[in-house]
mmCIF file of C-alpha atoms in Angstrom:
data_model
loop_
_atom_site.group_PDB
_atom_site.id
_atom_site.type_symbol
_atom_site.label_atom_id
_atom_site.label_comp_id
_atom_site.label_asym_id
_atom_site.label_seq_id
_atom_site.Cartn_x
_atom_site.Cartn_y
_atom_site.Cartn_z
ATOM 1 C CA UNK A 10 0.000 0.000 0.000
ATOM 2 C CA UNK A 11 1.377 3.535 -0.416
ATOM 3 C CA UNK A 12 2.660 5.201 2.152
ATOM 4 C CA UNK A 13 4.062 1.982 3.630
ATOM 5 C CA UNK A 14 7.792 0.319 4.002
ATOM 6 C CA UNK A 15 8.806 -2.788 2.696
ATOM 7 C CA UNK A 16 10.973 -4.808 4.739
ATOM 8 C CA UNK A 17 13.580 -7.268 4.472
ATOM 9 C CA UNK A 18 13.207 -11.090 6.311
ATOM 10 C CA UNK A 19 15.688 -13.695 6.074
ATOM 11 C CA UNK A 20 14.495 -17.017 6.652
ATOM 12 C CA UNK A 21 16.010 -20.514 6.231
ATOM 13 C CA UNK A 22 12.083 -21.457 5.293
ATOM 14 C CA UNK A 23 8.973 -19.654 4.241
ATOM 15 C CA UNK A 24 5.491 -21.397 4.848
ATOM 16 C CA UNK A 25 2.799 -20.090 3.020
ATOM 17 C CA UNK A 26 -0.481 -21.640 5.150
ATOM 18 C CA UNK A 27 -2.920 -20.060 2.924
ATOM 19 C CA UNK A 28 -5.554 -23.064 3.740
ATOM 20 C CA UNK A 29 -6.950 -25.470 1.030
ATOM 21 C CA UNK A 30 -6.818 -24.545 -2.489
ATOM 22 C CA UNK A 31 -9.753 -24.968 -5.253
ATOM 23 C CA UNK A 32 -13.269 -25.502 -5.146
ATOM 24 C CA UNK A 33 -15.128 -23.657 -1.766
ATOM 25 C CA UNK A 34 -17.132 -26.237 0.641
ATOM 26 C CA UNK A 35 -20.320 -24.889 0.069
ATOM 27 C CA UNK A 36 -23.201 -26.804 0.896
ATOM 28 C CA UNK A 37 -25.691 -27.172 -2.155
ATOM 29 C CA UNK A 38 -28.507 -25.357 -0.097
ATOM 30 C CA UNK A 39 -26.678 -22.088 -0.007
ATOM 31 C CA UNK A 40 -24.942 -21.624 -2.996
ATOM 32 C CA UNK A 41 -27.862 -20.028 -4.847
ATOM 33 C CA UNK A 42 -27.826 -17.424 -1.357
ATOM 34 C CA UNK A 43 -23.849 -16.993 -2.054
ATOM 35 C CA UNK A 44 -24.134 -13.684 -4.264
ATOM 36 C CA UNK A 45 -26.515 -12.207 -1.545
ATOM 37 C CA UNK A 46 -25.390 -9.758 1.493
ATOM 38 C CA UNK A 47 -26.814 -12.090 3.904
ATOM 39 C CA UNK A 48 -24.416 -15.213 3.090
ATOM 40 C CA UNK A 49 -20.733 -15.195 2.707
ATOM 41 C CA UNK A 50 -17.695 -17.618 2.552
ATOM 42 C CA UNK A 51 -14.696 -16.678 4.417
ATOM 43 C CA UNK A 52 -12.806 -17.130 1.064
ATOM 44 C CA UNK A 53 -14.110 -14.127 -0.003
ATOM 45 C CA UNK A 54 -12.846 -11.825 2.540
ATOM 46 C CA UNK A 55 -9.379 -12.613 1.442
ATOM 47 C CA UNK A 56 -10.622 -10.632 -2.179
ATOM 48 C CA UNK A 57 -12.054 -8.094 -0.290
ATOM 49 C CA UNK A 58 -9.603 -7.680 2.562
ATOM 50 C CA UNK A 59 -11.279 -6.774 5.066
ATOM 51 C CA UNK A 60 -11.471 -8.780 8.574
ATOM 52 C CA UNK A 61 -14.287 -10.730 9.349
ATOM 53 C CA UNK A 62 -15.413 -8.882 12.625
ATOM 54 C CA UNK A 63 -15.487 -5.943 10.341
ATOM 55 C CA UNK A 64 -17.736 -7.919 7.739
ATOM 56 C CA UNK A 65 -20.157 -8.987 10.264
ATOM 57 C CA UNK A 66 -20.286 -5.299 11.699
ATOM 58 C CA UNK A 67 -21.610 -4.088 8.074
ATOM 59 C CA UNK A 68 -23.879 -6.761 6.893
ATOM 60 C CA UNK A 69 -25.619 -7.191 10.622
ATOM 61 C CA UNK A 70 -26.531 -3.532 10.793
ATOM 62 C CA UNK A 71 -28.890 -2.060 13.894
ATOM 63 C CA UNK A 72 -29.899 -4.572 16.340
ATOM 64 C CA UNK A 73 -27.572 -7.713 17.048
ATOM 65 C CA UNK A 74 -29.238 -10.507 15.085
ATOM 66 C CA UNK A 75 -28.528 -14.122 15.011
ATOM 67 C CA UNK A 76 -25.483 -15.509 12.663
ATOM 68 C CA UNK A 77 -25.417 -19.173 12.038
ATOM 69 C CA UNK A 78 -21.461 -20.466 11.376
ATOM 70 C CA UNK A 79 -21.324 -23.335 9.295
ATOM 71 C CA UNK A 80 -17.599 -25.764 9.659
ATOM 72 C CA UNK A 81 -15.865 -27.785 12.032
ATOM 73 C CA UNK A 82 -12.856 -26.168 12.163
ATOM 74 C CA UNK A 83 -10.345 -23.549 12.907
ATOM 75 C CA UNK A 84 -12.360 -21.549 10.101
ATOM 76 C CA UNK A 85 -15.101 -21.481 11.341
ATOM 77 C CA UNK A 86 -13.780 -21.557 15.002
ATOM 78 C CA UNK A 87 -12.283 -18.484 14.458
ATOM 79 C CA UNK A 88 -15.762 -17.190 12.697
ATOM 80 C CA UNK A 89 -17.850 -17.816 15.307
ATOM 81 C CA UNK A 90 -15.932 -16.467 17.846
ATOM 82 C CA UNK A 91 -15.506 -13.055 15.674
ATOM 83 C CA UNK A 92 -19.466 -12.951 15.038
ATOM 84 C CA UNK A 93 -19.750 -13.117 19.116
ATOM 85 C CA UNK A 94 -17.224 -10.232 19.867
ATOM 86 C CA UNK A 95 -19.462 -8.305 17.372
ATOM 87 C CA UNK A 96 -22.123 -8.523 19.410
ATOM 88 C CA UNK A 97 -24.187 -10.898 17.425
ATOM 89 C CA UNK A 98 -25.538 -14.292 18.939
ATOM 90 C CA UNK A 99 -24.023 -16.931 16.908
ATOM 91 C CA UNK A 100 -24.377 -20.497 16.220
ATOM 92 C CA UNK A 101 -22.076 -23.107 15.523
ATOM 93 C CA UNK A 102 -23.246 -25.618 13.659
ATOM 94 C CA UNK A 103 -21.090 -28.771 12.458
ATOM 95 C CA UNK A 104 -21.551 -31.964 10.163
ATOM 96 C CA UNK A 105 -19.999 -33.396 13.378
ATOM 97 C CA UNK A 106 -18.837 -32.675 17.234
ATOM 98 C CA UNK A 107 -16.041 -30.190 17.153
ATOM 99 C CA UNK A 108 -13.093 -31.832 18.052
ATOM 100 C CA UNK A 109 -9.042 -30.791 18.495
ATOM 101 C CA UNK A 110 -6.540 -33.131 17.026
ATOM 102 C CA UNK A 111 -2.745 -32.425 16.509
ATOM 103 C CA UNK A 112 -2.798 -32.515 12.769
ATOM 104 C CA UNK A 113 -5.747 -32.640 10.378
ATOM 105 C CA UNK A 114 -4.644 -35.494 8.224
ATOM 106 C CA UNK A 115 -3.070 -39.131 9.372
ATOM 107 C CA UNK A 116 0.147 -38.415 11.337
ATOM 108 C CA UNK A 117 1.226 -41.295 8.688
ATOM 109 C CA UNK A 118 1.871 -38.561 5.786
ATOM 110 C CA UNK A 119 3.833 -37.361 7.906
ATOM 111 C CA UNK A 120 6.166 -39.804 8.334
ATOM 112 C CA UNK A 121 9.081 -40.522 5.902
ATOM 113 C CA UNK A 122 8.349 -43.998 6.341
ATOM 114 C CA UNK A 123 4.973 -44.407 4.976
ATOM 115 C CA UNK A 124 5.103 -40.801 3.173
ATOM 116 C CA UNK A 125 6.448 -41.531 -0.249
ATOM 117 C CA UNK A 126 4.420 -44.974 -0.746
ATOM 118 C CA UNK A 127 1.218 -42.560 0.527
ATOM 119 C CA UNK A 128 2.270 -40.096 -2.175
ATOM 120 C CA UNK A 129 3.049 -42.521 -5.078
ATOM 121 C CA UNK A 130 -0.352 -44.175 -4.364
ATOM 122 C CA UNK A 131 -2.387 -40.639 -4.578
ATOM 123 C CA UNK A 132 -0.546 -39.917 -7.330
ATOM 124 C CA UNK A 133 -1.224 -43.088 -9.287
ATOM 125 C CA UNK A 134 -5.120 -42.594 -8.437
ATOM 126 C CA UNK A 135 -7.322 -41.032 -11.163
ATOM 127 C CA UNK A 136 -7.416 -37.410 -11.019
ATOM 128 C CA UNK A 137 -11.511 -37.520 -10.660
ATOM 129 C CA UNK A 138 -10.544 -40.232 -6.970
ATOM 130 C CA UNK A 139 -8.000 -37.782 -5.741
ATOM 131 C CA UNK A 140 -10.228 -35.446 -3.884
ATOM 132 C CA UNK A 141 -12.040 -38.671 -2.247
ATOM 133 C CA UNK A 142 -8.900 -39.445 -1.241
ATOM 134 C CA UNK A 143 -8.169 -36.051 0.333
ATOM 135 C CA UNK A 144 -11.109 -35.864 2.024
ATOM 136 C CA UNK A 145 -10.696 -39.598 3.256
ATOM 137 C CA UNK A 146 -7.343 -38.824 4.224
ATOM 138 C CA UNK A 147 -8.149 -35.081 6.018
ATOM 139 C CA UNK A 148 -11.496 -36.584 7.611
ATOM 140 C CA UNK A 149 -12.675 -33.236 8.528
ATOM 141 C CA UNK A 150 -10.695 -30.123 10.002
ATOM 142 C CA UNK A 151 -9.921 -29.847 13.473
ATOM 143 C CA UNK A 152 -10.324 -26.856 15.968
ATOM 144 C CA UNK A 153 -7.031 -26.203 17.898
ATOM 145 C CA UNK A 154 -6.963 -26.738 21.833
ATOM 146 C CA UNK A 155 -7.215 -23.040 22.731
ATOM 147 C CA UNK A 156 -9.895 -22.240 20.294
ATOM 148 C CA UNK A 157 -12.166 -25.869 21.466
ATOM 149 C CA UNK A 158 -11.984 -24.466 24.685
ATOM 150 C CA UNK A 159 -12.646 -21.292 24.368
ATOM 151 C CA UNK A 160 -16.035 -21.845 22.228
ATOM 152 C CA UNK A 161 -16.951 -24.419 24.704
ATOM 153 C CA UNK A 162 -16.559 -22.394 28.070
ATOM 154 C CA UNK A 163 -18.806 -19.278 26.191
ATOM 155 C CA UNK A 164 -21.528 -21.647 25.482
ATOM 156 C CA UNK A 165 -21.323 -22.471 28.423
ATOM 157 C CA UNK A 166 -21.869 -19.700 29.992
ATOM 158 C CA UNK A 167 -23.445 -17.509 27.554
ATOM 159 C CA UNK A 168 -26.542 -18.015 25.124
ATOM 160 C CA UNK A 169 -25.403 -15.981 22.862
ATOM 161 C CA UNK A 170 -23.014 -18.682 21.559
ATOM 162 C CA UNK A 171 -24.530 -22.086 20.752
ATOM 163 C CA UNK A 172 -22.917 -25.460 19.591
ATOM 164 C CA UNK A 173 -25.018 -27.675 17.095
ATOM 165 C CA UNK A 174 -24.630 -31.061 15.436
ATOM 166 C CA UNK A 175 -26.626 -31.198 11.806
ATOM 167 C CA UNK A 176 -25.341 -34.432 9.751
ATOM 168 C CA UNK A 177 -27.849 -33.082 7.401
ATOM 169 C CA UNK A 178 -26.639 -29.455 6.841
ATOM 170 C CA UNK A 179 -26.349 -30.660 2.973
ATOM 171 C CA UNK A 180 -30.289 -30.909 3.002
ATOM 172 C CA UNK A 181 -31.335 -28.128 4.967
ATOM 173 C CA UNK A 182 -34.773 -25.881 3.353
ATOM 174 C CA UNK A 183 -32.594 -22.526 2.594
ATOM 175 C CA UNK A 184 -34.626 -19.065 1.275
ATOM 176 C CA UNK A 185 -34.417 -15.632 1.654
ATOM 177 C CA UNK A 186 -37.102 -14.376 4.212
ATOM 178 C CA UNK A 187 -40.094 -12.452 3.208
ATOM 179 C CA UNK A 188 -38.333 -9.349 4.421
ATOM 180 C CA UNK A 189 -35.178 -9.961 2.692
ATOM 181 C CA UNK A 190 -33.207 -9.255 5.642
ATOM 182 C CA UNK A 191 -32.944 -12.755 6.700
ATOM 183 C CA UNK A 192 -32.159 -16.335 5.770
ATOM 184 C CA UNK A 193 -34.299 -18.820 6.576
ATOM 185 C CA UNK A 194 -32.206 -22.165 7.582
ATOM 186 C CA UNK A 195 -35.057 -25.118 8.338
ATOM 187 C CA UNK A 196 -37.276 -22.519 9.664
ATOM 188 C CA UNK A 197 -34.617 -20.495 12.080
ATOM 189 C CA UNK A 198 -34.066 -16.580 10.844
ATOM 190 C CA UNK A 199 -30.518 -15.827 10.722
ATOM 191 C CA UNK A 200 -29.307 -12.466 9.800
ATOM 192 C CA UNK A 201 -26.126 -13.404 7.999
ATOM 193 C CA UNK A 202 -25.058 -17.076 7.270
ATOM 194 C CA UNK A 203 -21.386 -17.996 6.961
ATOM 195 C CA UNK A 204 -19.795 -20.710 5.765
ATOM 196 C CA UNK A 205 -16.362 -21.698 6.719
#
């Protein structure tokens, strides 16, 4: 940006952990509702560079409204917690029960030992079995430690955060209300939607 100095860093290593690359997860119910104000994909704030507190600030304007936060990991972690220090009340809802693990894929890929023979046999799959494979291999994201328990002790003790298990999320009734402030999730008003 102008006005701004550029800096020099010497590293031995540089890790870019820019997150999955390709497609976005979006579950078929809300993709029609992705153009609209009242849904967005945290992809899209790294386009639009702006934070996602900030987001939720201008799309939940007046009142604090309800934001449902759709993931099951550090995304969406890191979401819902944002939507709640906005002032909204949020909820969390998950294909499965949040849960912290040290990496998000088999600590075998990790391992020289098993590595290569892991890598030759993705790479000798079909390019159509390869994301199967990824998403066998990844078996859902994780929430780190701090973040789990963090979520957990504010719904605990506040109702403005809430923690929900839908299996089904991929055949949830999504619309835009009758007001077109809100979308309508199985029923439930939410004032934004994000997915994660």
């Amino acid at each position: 940006k102008a006005g701004e100095r550029e800096r020099t860093v010497v590293a031995r290593a540089v890790i870019l952990a820019t997150g999955p690359v390709g497609k976005w997860n979006v579950p078929a119910p809300f993709g029609e509702l992705l153009a609209s104000r009242l849904v967005l994909h945290t992809e899209q704030l790294l386009v639009e560079g702006r934070t996602l507190r900030e987001e939720v600030t201008r799309r939940c304007r007046g009142e604090p409204g309800r934001v449902l936060v759709i993931g099951g990991g550090l995304s969406a972690a890191q979401a819902a917690l944002a939507a709640f220090r906005a002032g909204q009340r949020v909820l969390l809802r998950s294909r499965r029960p949040l849960q912290t693990r040290a990496f998000d894929i088999a600590s075998e890929w990790l391992d020289m030992r098993h590595a290569d023979r892991l890598r030759y046999e993705f790479l000798s799959l079909p390019i159509k079995r390869r994301r199967d494979a990824v998403r066998e291999a990844v078996s859902g994201g994780s929430v780190p430690e701090t973040y789990l328990d963090e979520i957990r002790r504010l719904a605990q003790s506040s109702p403005a955060l809430q923690l929900e298990v839908d299996e089904e999320i991929d055949r949830s009734q999504v619309c835009m209300g009758p007001d077109g402030e809100h979308v309508l999730v199985n029923g439930d008003a939410f004032a934004m939607v994000i997915l994660t």
